[in-house]
PDB file of C-alpha atoms and ligand atoms in Angstrom:
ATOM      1  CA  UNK V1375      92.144  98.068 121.632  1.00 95.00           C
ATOM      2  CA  UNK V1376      89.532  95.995 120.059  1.00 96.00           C
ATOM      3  CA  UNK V1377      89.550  97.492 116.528  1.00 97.00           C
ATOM      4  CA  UNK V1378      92.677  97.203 116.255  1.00 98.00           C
ATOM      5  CA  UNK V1379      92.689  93.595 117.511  1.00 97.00           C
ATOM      6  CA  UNK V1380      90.349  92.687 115.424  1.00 97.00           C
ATOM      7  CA  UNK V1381      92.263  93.771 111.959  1.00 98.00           C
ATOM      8  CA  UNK V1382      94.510  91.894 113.158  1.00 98.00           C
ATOM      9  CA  UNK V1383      92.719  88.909 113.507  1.00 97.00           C
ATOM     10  CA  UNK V1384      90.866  89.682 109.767  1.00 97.00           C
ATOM     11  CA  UNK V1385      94.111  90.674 108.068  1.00 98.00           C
ATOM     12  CA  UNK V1386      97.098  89.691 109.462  1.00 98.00           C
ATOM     13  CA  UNK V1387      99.149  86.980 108.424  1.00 98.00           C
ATOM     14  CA  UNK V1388     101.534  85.051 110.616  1.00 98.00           C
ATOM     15  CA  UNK V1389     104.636  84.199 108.622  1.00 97.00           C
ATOM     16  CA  UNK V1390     106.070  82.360 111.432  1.00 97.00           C
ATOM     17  CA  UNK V1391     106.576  82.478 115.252  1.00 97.00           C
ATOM     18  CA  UNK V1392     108.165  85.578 115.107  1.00 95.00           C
ATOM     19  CA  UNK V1393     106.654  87.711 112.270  1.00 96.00           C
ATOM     20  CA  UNK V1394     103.432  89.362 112.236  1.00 98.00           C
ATOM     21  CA  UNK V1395     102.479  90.452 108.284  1.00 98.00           C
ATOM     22  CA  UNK V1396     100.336  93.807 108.567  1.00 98.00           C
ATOM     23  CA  UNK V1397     100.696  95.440 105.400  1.00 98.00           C
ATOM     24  CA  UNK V1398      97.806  96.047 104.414  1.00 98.00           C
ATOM     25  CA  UNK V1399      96.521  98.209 106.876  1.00 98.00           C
ATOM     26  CA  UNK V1400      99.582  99.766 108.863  1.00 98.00           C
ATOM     27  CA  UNK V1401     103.481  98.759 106.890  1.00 97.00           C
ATOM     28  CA  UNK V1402     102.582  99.075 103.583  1.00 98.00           C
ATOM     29  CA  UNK V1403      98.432  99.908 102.514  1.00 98.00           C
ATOM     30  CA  UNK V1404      97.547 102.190 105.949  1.00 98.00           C
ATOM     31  CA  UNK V1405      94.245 102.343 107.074  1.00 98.00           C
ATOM     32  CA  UNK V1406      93.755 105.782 107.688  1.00 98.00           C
ATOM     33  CA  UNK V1407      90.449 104.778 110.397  1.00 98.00           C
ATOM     34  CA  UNK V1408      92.466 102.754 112.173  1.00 98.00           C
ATOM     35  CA  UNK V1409      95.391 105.332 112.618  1.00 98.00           C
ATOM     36  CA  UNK V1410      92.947 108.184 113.733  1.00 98.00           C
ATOM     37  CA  UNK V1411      91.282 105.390 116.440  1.00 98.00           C
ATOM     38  CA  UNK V1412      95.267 104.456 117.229  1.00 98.00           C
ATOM     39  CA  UNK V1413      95.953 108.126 117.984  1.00 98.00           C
ATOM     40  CA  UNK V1414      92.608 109.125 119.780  1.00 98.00           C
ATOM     41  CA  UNK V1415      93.563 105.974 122.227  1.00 98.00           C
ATOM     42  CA  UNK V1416      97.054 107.175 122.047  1.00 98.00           C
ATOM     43  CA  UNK V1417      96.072 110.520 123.400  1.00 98.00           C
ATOM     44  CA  UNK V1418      93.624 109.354 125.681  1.00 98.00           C
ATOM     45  CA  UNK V1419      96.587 107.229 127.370  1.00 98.00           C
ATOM     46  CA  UNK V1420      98.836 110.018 128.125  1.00 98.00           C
ATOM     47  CA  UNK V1421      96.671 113.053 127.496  1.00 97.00           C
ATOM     48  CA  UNK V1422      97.630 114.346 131.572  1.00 97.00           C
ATOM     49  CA  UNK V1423     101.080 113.710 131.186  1.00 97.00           C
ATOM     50  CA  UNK V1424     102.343 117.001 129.961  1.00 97.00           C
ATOM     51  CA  UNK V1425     103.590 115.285 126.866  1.00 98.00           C
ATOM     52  CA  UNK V1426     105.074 118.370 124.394  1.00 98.00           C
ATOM     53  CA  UNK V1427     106.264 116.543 121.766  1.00 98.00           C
ATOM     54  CA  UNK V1428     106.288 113.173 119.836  1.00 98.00           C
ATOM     55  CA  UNK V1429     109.013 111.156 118.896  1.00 98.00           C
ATOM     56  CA  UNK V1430     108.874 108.087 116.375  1.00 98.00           C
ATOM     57  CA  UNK V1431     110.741 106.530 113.343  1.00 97.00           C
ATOM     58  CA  UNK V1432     110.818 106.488 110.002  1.00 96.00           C
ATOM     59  CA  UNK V1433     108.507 104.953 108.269  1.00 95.00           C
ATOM     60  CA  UNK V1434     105.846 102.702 110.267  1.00 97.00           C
ATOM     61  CA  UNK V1435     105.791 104.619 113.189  1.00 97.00           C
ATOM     62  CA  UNK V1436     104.942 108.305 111.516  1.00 98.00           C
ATOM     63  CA  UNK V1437     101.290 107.430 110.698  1.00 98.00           C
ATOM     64  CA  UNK V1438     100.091 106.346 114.325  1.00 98.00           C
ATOM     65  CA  UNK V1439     102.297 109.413 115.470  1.00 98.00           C
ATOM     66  CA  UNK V1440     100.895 112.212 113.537  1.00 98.00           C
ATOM     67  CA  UNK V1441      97.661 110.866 114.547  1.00 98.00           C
ATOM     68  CA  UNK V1442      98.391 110.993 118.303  1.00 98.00           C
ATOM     69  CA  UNK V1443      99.986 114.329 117.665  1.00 98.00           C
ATOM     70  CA  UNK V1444      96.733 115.917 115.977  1.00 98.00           C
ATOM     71  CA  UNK V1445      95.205 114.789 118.924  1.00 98.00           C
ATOM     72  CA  UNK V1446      97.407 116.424 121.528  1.00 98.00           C
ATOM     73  CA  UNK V1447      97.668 119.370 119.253  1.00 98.00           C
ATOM     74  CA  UNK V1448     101.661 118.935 119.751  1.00 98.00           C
ATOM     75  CA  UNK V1449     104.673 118.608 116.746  1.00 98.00           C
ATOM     76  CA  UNK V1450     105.714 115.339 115.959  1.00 98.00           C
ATOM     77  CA  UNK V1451     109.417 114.437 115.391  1.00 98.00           C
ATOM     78  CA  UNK V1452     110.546 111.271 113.163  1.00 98.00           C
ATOM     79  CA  UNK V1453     114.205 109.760 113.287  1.00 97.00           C
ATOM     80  CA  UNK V1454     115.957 109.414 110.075  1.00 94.00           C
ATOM     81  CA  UNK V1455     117.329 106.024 109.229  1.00 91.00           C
ATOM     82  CA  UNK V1456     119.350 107.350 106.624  1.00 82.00           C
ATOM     83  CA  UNK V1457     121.581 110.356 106.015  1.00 72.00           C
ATOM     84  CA  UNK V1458     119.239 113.407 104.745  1.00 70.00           C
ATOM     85  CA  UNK V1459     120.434 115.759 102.230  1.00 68.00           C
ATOM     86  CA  UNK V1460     119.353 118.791 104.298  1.00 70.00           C
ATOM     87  CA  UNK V1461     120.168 117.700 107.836  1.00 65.00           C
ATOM     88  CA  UNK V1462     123.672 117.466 107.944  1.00 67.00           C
ATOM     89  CA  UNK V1463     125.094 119.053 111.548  1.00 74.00           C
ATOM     90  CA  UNK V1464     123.855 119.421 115.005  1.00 91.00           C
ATOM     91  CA  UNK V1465     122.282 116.365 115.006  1.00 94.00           C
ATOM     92  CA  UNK V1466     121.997 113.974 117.884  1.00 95.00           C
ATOM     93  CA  UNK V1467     122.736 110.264 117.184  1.00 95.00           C
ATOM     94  CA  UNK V1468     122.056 106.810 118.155  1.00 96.00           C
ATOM     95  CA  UNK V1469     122.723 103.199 117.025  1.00 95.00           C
ATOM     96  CA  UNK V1470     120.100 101.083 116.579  1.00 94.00           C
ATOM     97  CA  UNK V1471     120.373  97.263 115.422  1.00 92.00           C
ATOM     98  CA  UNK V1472     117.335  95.225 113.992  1.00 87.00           C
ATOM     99  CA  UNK V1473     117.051  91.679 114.276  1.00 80.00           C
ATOM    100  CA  UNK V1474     114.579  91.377 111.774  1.00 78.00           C
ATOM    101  CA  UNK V1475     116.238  93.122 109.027  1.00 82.00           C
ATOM    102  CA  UNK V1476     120.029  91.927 110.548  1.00 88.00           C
ATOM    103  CA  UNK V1477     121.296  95.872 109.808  1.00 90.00           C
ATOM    104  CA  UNK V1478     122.570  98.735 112.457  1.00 92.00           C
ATOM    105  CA  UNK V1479     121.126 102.038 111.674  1.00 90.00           C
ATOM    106  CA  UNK V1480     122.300 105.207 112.602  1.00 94.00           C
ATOM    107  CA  UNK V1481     119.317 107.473 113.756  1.00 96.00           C
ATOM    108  CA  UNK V1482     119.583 111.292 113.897  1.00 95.00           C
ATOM    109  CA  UNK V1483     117.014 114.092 114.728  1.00 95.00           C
ATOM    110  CA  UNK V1484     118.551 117.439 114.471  1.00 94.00           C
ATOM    111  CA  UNK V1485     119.062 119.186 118.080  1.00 95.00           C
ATOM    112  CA  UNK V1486     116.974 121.993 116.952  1.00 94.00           C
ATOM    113  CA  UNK V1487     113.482 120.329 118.105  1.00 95.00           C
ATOM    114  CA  UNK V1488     114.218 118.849 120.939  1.00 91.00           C
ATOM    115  CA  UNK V1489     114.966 120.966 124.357  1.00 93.00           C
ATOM    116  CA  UNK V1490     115.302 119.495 128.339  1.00 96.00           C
ATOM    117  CA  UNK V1491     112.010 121.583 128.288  1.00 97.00           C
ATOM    118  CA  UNK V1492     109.987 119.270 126.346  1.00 98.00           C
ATOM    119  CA  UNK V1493     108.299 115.902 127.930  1.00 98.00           C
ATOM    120  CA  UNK V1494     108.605 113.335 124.973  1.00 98.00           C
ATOM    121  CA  UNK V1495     106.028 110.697 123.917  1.00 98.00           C
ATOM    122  CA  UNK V1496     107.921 107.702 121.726  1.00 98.00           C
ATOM    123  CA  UNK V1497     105.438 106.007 119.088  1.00 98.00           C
ATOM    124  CA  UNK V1498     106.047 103.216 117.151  1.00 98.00           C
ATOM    125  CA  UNK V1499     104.281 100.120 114.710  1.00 98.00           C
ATOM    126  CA  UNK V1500     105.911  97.393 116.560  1.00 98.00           C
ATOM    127  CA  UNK V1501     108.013  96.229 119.892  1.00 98.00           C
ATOM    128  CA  UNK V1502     109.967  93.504 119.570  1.00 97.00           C
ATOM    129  CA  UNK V1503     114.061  93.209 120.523  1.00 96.00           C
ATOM    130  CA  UNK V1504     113.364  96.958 121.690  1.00 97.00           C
ATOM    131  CA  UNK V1505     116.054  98.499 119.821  1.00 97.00           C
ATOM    132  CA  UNK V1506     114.676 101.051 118.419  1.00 97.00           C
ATOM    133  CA  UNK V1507     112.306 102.131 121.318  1.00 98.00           C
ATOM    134  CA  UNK V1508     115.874 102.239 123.309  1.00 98.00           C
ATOM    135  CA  UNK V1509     117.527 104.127 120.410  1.00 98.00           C
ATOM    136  CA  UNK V1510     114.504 106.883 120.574  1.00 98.00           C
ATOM    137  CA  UNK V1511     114.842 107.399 124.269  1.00 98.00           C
ATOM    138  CA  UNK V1512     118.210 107.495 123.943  1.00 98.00           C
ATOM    139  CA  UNK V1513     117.998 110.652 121.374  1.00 98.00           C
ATOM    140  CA  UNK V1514     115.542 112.091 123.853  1.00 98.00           C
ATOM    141  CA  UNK V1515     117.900 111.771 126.832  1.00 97.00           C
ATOM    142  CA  UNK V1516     120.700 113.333 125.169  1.00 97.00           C
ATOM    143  CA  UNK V1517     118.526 116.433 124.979  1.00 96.00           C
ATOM    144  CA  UNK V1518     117.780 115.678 128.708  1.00 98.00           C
ATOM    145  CA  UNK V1519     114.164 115.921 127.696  1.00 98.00           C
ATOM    146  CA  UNK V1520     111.786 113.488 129.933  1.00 98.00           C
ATOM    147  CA  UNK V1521     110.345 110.548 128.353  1.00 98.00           C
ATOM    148  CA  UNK V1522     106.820 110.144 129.267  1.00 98.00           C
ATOM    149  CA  UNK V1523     106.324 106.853 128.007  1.00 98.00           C
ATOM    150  CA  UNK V1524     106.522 104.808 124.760  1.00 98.00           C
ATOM    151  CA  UNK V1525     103.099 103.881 123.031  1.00 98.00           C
ATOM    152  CA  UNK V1526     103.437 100.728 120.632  1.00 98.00           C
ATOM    153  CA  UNK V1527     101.185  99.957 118.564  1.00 98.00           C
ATOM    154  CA  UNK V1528     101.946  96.198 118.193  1.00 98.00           C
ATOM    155  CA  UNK V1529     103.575  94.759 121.258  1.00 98.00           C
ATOM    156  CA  UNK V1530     105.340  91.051 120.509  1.00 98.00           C
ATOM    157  CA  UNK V1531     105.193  90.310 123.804  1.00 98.00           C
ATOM    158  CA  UNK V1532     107.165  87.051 123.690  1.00 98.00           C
ATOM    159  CA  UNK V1533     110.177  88.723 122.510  1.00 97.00           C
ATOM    160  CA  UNK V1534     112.260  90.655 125.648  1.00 97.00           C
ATOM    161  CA  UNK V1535     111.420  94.405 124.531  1.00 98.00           C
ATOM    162  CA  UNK V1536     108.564  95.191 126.689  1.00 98.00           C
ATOM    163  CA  UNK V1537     109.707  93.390 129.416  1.00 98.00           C
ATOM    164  CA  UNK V1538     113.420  95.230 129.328  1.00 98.00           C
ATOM    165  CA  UNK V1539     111.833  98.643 128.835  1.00 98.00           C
ATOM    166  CA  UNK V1540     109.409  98.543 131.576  1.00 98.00           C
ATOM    167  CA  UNK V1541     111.991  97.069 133.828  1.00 98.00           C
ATOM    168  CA  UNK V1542     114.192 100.195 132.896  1.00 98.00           C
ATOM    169  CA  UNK V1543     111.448 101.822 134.186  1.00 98.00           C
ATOM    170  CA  UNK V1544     109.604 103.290 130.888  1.00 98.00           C
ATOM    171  CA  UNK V1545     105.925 103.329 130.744  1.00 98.00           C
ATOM    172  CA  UNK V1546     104.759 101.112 127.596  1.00 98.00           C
ATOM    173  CA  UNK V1547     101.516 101.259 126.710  1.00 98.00           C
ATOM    174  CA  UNK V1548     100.780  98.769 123.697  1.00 98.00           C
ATOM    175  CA  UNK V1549      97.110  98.960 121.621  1.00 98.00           C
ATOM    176  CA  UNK V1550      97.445  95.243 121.358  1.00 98.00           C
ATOM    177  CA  UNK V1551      99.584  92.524 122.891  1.00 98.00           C
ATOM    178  CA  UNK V1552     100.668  89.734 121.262  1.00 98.00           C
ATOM    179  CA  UNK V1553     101.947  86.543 123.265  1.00 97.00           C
ATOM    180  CA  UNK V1554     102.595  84.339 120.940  1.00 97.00           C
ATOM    181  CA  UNK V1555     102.669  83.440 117.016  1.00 98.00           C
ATOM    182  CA  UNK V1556     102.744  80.073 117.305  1.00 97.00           C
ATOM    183  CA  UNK V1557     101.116  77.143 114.784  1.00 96.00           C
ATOM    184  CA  UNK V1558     100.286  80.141 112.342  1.00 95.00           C
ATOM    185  CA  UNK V1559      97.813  81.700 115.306  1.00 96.00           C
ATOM    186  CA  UNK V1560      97.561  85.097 117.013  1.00 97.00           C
ATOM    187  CA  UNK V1561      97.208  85.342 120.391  1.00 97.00           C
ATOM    188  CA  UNK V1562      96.984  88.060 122.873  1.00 97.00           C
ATOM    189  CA  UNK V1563      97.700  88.733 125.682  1.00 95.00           C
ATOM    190  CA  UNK V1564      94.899  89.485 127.683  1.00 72.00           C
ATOM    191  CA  UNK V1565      92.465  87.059 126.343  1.00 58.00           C
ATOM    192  CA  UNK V1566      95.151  84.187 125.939  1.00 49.00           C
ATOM    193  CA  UNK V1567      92.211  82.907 123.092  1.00 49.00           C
ATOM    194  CA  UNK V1568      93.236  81.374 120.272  1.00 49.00           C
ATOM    195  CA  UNK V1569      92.515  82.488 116.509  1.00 52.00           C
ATOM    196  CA  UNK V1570      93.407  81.198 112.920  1.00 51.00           C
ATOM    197  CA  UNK V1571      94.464  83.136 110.590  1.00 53.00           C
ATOM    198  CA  UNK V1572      95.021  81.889 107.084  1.00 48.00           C
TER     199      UNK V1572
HETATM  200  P1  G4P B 353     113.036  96.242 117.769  1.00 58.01           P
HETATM  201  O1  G4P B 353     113.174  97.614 117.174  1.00 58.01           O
HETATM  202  O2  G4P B 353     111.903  96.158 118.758  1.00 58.01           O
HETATM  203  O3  G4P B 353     114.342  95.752 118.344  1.00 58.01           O
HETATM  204  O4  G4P B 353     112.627  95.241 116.635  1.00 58.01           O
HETATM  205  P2  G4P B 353     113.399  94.580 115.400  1.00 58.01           P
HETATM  206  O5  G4P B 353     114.807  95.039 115.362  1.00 58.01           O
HETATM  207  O6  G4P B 353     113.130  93.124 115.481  1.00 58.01           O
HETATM  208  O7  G4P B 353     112.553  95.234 114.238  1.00 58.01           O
HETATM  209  C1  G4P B 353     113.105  95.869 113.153  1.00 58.01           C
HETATM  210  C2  G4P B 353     112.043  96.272 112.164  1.00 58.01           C
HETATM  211  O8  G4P B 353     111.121  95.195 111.941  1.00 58.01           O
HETATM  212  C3  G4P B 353     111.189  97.430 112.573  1.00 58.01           C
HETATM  213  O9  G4P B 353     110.728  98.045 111.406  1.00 58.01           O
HETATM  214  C4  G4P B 353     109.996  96.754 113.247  1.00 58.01           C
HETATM  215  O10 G4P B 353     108.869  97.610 113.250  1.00 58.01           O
HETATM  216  C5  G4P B 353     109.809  95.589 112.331  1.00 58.01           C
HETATM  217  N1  G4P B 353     109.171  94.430 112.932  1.00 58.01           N
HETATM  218  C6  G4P B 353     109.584  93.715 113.992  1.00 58.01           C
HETATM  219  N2  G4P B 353     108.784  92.677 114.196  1.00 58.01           N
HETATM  220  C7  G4P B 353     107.823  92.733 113.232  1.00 58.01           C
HETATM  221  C8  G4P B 353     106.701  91.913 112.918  1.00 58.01           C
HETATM  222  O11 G4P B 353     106.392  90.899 113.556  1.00 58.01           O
HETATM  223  N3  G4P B 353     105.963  92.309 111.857  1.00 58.01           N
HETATM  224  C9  G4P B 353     106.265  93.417 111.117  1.00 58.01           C
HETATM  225  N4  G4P B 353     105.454  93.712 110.109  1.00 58.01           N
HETATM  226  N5  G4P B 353     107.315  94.187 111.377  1.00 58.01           N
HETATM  227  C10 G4P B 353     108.078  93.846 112.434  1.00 58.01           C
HETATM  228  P3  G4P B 353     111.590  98.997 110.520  1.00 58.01           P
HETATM  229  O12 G4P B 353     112.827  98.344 110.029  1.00 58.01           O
HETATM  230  O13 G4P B 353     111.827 100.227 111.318  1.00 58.01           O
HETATM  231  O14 G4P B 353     110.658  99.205 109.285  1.00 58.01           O
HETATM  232  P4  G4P B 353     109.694 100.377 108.849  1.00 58.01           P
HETATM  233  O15 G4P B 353     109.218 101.109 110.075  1.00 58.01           O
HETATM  234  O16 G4P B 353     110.516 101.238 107.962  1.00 58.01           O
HETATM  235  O17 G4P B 353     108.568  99.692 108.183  1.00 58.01           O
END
């Protein structure tokens, strides 16, 4: 997705070979533009795949998911990372373990939204280990719902998520690629074109 691609190449910073810095227009400042293009191509993606509801996690991945969701006219669902006051039972749980942030998280949706009726759509900011695209299928299974795919809006590609997902036989579909971070540059997949970014 070429907007998106190029934001990235305006405004995001490479802290090193493994972390993108995008927080000024998706982790921290959102660019509200940007998320309604995100969801429109989200949509477009899986608009004939009977998709019901969205799944995503909190907090990155509920801005490009409400966004797909408006578009598909269908509810949107977030895991909690942490314990919520209000949803305390019934809840269906998964571990999930982040590399970047060295921490296992529980995540919970409550049982009430989710039915083996509904054909899921997983959203989130970025794929990297996988984790928690594994941990959201993994709620949606237990509900013996069908996963229609997972939409990513940044895909590291160099690091084994992508690869281990599609090989479990997931449909990823990633706005923009990434193959490597490498001497402070960007640079995707598809074009394999370097870029500085300072
Ligand atoms: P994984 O889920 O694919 O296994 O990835 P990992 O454990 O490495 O990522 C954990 C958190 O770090 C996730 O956010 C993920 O979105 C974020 N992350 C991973 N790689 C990058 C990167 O290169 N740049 C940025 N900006 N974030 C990255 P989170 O903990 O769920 O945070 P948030 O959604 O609450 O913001």
């Amino acid at each position: 997705m070429e907007l998106l691609k190029k934001k990235i190449r305006d405004e995001g910073m490479v802290l090193n070979e493994h972390v993108l810095k995008v927080d000024s227009f998706i982790n921290h400042q959102m660019d509200p533009v940007l998320m309604k293009e995100m969801g429109k191509e989200f949509a477009k993606r899986f608009k004939d795949n009977g998709v019901t509801k969205i799944l995503t996690i909190e907090s990155s991945g509920i801005a490009p998911a409400i966004m797909a969701g408006l578009e598909l006219d269908i509810p949107v669902i977030f895991a909690r990372k942490k314990k919520s006051l209000t949803l305390t039972d019934d809840l269906y749980t998964s571990k999930v373990y982040s590399f970047t942030k060295k921490e296992t998280n529980t995540i919970t949706v409550s049982r009430k939204f989710f039915s083996e009726d509904d054909t899921i759509l997983i959203i989130d900011d970025f794929l990297a280990n996988g984790h928690a695209a594994f941990g959201l299928a993994d709620l949606a299974n237990q509900a013996s719902a069908t996963v229609a795919g997972i939409g990513i809006v940044i895909e590291k590609a160099f690091q084994p998520g992508g690869d281990e997902l599609r090989a479990r036989g997931y449909r990823v579909e990633s706005l923009a690629r990434i193959s490597s971070l490498k001497h402070k540059t960007v640079k995707f997949v598809e074009e394999q074109k370097e870029l500085e970014i300072y």
